[in-house]
Every structure is written in C-alpha cells, then in structure tokens.
Amino acid sequence: MAVFKFDIRSLFPQPIVKVDSSLLPHTFHGNRRQALEVTAKMSAIIDHLGQLSAIAQKLNIPITTAQKLRKSDNQIVYLMADLAELNSGRGDEVVGLLKIGMKDLYLFDELGQSRKVDNAPCILDFYVHDKRQRSGLGKKLFQTMLSEEKWEPVKCSVDRPSEKLLGFLKKHYGLEHVIPQANHFVLYDGFFEHDKANE
Ligand code: ACO
C-alpha cells in the first residue's frame, strides 16, 4: 500500500523537485486553490521523510519538517521520487530528501584561526529510504543539488554528519581531511581556499 493517501504523480513531473518556504515544488504552476492543495500534500511528504530521516539518525526531533521549512528564509528541500515504485507496495515511492541552507558561521581555518563566514553553504539533512540506500540514489540527489545551487562539495559545511554521510562524501567527492571545529559542523580541507586567494 502506498504511504500517502494521494497520488504523488502530479507533484513530481520530474524525479527531483525543489521546495522552498512556499512549500510548493519549483515546477508548480497553478491557481490559489491548487496551491493550497499542493502545499498540504508536500507538507505530508516532507514531514514523513523528515521523520524517517530522524529515525535513521536516532534523533528525537526531526531536523526537517514542513513547518520549519515554511519559517525558514534560505532553506531548500530537494525531494526525489521513484514513480516506478508507486505500485510496489513497499512505501518507498518518495525515496530521498536533502535539506540545504546558508548560515553565518564562526569557523576555524586550517591554521586554527577563527573566522566568520557569511552565507556558508550547509548540508543540513540527507536521507535515502532505508530499503534503497547504497544504490546510487544519494549521489543522484546530491549531484542535482550541487548543480542547481552551483555549489562545490569542498565548499559545503556539513551539520553533524553521520558515519554513512562521511563515507558517502569520501567515496563520491574524495572529501576526507577535516578541518577541526569547535561546533558540530564538519568542513574539509579546501573550504577556505578561494578566500585566501582573494586576500
Ligand atoms: N554504511 C556505510 N556507508 C554507507 C552506508 C552504510 N550503511 N550507506 C551509504 N554509505 C556511503 C558509502 O560510502 C557508500 O559507498 P559503498 O556502498 O561503496 O560503501 C555510499 O554512501 C553509497 O552512495 P549512494 O548509494 O549514492 O548513497 P545513498 O543512496 O546510500 O545515500 C545517505 C547516502 C543519504 C547517507 C544514506 O545512506 C542515508 O540516508 N543514510 C541514513 C541517514 C543518514 O545517515 N543521513 C545523513 C545524516 S547527517 C546529515 O544529514 C547532515
């Protein structure tokens, strides 16, 4: 049985959609009444995937909810669907979620000097359905985000990465050497490189 009580097909005209604080997929074109309907459905999807992500990460409170996204001013949730799974009965037709945002952070550089970085790109929450991990879906979702945002992996700060995400970043992007921080963000060697060139 499908997880959602509505047909997700109209919400995913393409496998990956972007959702901002409007709670509408970036592909949406419609009137006000349709927008209300779509935001309600998108909220249900975001809340469900956010909850699965929290369970996978053993968190008491989800990092991603529709309400948090609605209140944010610079966060985006990427959602990935697999419409071929719609009738599989496995409940994994929406297979992935990736929440990103920009934050002003106090960070240490490679020399241990404290710096304030405005609008640092942040990976905030990332989840691929338990039954579908390690089959390349995470890479597809992350790669789409990088090209949409025009972000480089080495310039991303990662909020409390799990072992799986650390492994993912090493495998796909060669990110390994961490610059130690006092907060829960992980940065990699190369994060500050461009800044230095401009100094
Ligand atoms: N154990 C160790 N490494 C893993 C695992 C695992 N169970 N699953 C994925 N990885 C890493 C490995 O490097 C793996 O390569 P390998 O199979 O050759 O060892 C690589 O990711 C696989 O790449 P993809 O198939 O493209 O990634 P996937 O679709 O599995 O998505 C993700 C990666 C999102 C981390 C997924 O595994 C997941 O949802 N994990 C559970 C939730 C989680 O830990 N999310 C990150 C929380 S931290 C944050 O969001 C800031």
Coordinates of C-alpha atoms and ligand atoms in Angstrom, one line a residue:
M1 CA 0.0 0.0 0.0
A2 CA 1.3 3.5 -0.8
V3 CA 2.3 5.6 2.2
F4 CA 0.4 8.7 1.0
K5 CA -3.3 8.8 0.6
F6 CA -3.0 10.9 -2.5
D7 CA -1.4 10.4 -5.9
I8 CA 2.1 11.8 -5.8
R9 CA 2.5 11.8 -9.6
S10 CA 1.2 15.4 -10.2
L11 CA 3.7 16.6 -7.6
F12 CA 6.7 15.0 -9.3
P13 CA 6.6 15.9 -13.0
Q14 CA 10.3 15.1 -12.8
P15 CA 12.1 12.7 -10.4
I16 CA 13.7 15.5 -8.3
V17 CA 11.8 18.7 -7.2
K18 CA 13.0 21.6 -5.1
V19 CA 10.8 23.0 -2.4
D20 CA 11.3 26.3 -0.5
S21 CA 9.4 28.1 2.2
S22 CA 6.4 28.3 -0.1
L23 CA 6.1 24.5 0.3
L24 CA 5.4 24.3 -3.4
P25 CA 7.6 22.3 -5.8
H26 CA 9.6 24.6 -8.1
T27 CA 7.7 23.0 -11.0
F28 CA 4.3 24.2 -9.7
H29 CA 2.0 26.4 -12.0
G30 CA -1.5 26.8 -10.8
N31 CA -4.1 28.9 -9.1
R32 CA -4.5 29.7 -5.4
R33 CA -6.8 26.8 -4.7
Q34 CA -4.5 24.3 -6.3
A35 CA -1.6 25.8 -4.4
L36 CA -3.3 25.1 -1.1
E37 CA -3.9 21.5 -2.1
V38 CA -0.3 21.1 -3.2
T39 CA 1.2 22.6 -0.1
A40 CA -0.8 20.3 2.1
K41 CA 0.4 17.3 0.1
M42 CA 4.0 18.5 0.0
S43 CA 3.9 19.1 3.8
A44 CA 2.8 15.5 4.3
I45 CA 5.7 14.2 2.2
I46 CA 8.3 16.4 3.9
D47 CA 7.0 15.5 7.4
H48 CA 7.1 11.8 6.5
L49 CA 10.6 11.8 5.0
G50 CA 11.9 14.1 7.8
Q51 CA 10.6 11.6 10.3
L52 CA 12.2 8.7 8.6
S53 CA 15.5 10.6 8.5
A54 CA 15.3 11.3 12.2
I55 CA 14.7 7.7 12.9
A56 CA 17.6 6.7 10.8
Q57 CA 19.8 9.1 12.6
K58 CA 18.4 8.3 16.0
L59 CA 17.2 11.8 16.6
N60 CA 14.3 12.6 19.0
I61 CA 13.1 15.5 16.9
P62 CA 13.2 15.7 13.1
I63 CA 15.6 18.3 11.6
T64 CA 13.2 18.6 8.6
T65 CA 9.5 19.4 8.9
A66 CA 7.2 21.4 6.7
Q67 CA 6.7 23.9 9.5
K68 CA 10.4 24.5 9.9
L69 CA 10.8 24.9 6.2
R70 CA 7.9 27.3 6.0
K71 CA 9.5 29.5 8.6
S72 CA 13.0 29.5 7.0
D73 CA 14.2 32.2 4.7
N74 CA 17.0 30.4 2.9
Q75 CA 16.5 26.7 3.2
I76 CA 15.6 24.4 0.3
V77 CA 14.4 20.8 0.5
Y78 CA 15.2 18.6 -2.5
L79 CA 12.8 15.6 -2.8
M80 CA 13.4 12.6 -5.0
A81 CA 10.6 10.2 -6.2
D82 CA 10.6 6.9 -7.9
L83 CA 7.3 6.7 -9.6
A84 CA 8.1 3.2 -10.9
E85 CA 7.7 2.1 -7.2
L86 CA 4.3 3.6 -6.9
N87 CA 2.6 0.2 -7.1
S88 CA 5.3 -1.9 -5.5
G89 CA 3.5 -1.7 -2.1
R90 CA 6.9 -1.1 -0.4
G91 CA 6.0 2.5 0.5
D92 CA 9.2 4.0 -0.8
E93 CA 7.9 6.0 -3.8
V94 CA 9.4 9.1 -2.4
V95 CA 13.0 7.9 -1.9
G96 CA 15.1 10.7 -0.7
L97 CA 15.3 14.1 1.0
L98 CA 18.1 16.6 1.1
K99 CA 17.8 19.8 3.0
I100 CA 20.3 22.6 2.5
G101 CA 20.7 26.2 3.6
M102 CA 23.0 29.0 4.1
K103 CA 24.3 30.0 7.6
D104 CA 26.5 32.6 9.1
L105 CA 29.1 30.5 10.9
Y106 CA 32.1 31.1 13.2
L107 CA 34.7 28.6 11.9
F108 CA 38.3 27.7 12.4
D109 CA 40.5 27.7 9.3
E110 CA 43.4 25.2 8.6
L111 CA 45.7 27.4 10.8
G112 CA 43.3 27.3 13.7
Q113 CA 42.3 31.0 13.2
S114 CA 38.7 31.9 13.9
R115 CA 36.7 33.4 11.0
K116 CA 33.2 34.5 10.5
V117 CA 31.8 33.0 7.2
D118 CA 28.6 34.6 6.0
N119 CA 26.2 32.5 4.0
A120 CA 28.2 29.3 4.2
P121 CA 26.6 26.5 2.2
C122 CA 25.3 23.9 4.6
I123 CA 24.1 20.3 4.3
L124 CA 21.5 20.1 7.0
D125 CA 19.6 16.8 6.5
F126 CA 20.1 14.0 4.0
Y127 CA 18.2 10.8 3.8
V128 CA 17.6 8.0 1.3
H129 CA 15.0 5.4 2.1
D130 CA 16.4 2.5 4.1
K131 CA 15.5 0.0 1.5
R132 CA 17.2 1.9 -1.3
Q133 CA 20.5 3.0 0.2
R134 CA 23.8 2.2 -1.5
S135 CA 22.3 2.1 -4.9
G136 CA 23.5 5.5 -6.1
L137 CA 20.3 7.4 -5.4
G138 CA 22.0 9.6 -2.8
K139 CA 24.7 10.6 -5.3
K140 CA 22.0 11.5 -7.9
L141 CA 20.2 13.7 -5.4
F142 CA 23.3 15.3 -4.1
Q143 CA 24.7 15.9 -7.6
T144 CA 21.4 17.6 -8.7
M145 CA 21.6 19.9 -5.7
L146 CA 25.2 20.8 -6.4
S147 CA 24.5 21.7 -10.0
E148 CA 21.2 23.6 -9.1
E149 CA 22.9 25.6 -6.4
K150 CA 26.3 25.9 -8.2
W151 CA 28.0 24.6 -5.1
E152 CA 31.2 22.7 -4.9
P153 CA 31.4 19.7 -2.5
V154 CA 34.5 21.1 -0.7
K155 CA 32.7 24.4 0.0
C156 CA 29.9 22.7 1.8
S157 CA 29.8 22.6 5.6
V158 CA 28.0 19.6 7.0
D159 CA 25.9 19.7 10.1
R160 CA 26.6 16.6 12.3
P161 CA 27.3 14.2 9.6
S162 CA 26.6 10.5 10.2
E163 CA 29.2 7.8 9.5
K164 CA 27.3 7.0 6.4
L165 CA 27.4 10.5 5.1
L166 CA 31.1 10.8 5.9
G167 CA 31.6 7.6 3.9
F168 CA 29.5 9.0 1.1
L169 CA 31.4 12.3 0.8
K170 CA 34.7 10.4 0.8
K171 CA 33.6 7.9 -1.8
H172 CA 32.0 10.3 -4.2
Y173 CA 33.9 13.5 -3.7
G174 CA 37.2 12.4 -2.2
L175 CA 36.5 14.5 0.9
E176 CA 38.5 13.1 3.8
H177 CA 40.7 15.7 5.5
V178 CA 38.6 17.5 8.1
I179 CA 39.4 21.0 9.5
P180 CA 38.6 20.6 13.2
Q181 CA 35.8 22.8 14.5
A182 CA 34.5 23.7 17.9
N183 CA 30.9 23.4 16.8
H184 CA 29.1 20.4 15.2
F185 CA 29.8 21.4 11.6
V186 CA 32.3 19.4 9.6
L187 CA 34.5 21.2 7.0
Y188 CA 37.0 19.8 4.6
D189 CA 40.5 21.0 3.6
G190 CA 39.9 23.4 0.7
F191 CA 36.9 25.1 2.3
F192 CA 38.8 28.4 2.7
E193 CA 41.0 28.2 -0.4
H194 CA 39.2 30.8 -2.5
D195 CA 39.1 33.2 0.4
K196 CA 42.8 33.1 0.7
A197 CA 43.4 33.7 -3.0
N198 CA 41.4 36.9 -2.6
E199 CA 43.2 38.2 0.5
Ligands
ACO1 N1 27.4 2.2 5.8 C1 28.5 2.8 5.4 N2 28.5 3.7 4.4 C2 27.4 3.9 3.7 C3 26.2 3.2 4.0 C4 26.2 2.3 5.1 N3 25.1 1.6 5.5 N4 25.2 3.6 3.2 C5 25.8 4.5 2.4 N5 27.1 4.7 2.7 C6 28.1 5.5 1.9 C7 29.2 4.6 1.4 O1 30.3 5.4 1.1 C8 28.6 4.1 0.1 O2 29.5 3.5 -0.8 P1 29.8 1.9 -0.7 O3 28.5 1.3 -0.8 O4 30.7 1.7 -1.9 O5 30.5 1.7 0.6 C9 28.0 5.3 -0.4 O6 27.5 6.1 0.7 C10 26.8 5.0 -1.4 O7 26.4 6.1 -2.1 P2 24.9 6.2 -2.6 O8 24.3 4.9 -2.9 O9 24.9 7.3 -3.7 O10 24.3 6.8 -1.3 P3 22.9 6.5 -0.6 O11 21.8 6.4 -1.6 O12 23.1 5.3 0.4 O13 22.7 7.8 0.3 C11 22.9 8.6 2.6 C12 23.6 8.2 1.3 C13 21.9 9.7 2.3 C14 23.9 9.0 3.6 C15 22.1 7.3 3.0 O14 23.0 6.3 3.3 C16 21.2 7.5 4.3 O15 20.1 8.0 4.2 N6 21.7 7.1 5.5 C17 20.9 7.1 6.7 C18 20.7 8.6 7.2 C19 21.9 9.4 7.3 O16 22.9 8.9 7.9 N7 21.9 10.6 6.8 C20 23.0 11.6 6.9 C21 22.8 12.3 8.2 S1 23.8 13.6 8.6 C22 23.2 15.0 7.7 O17 22.2 14.8 7.1 C23 23.9 16.3 7.7

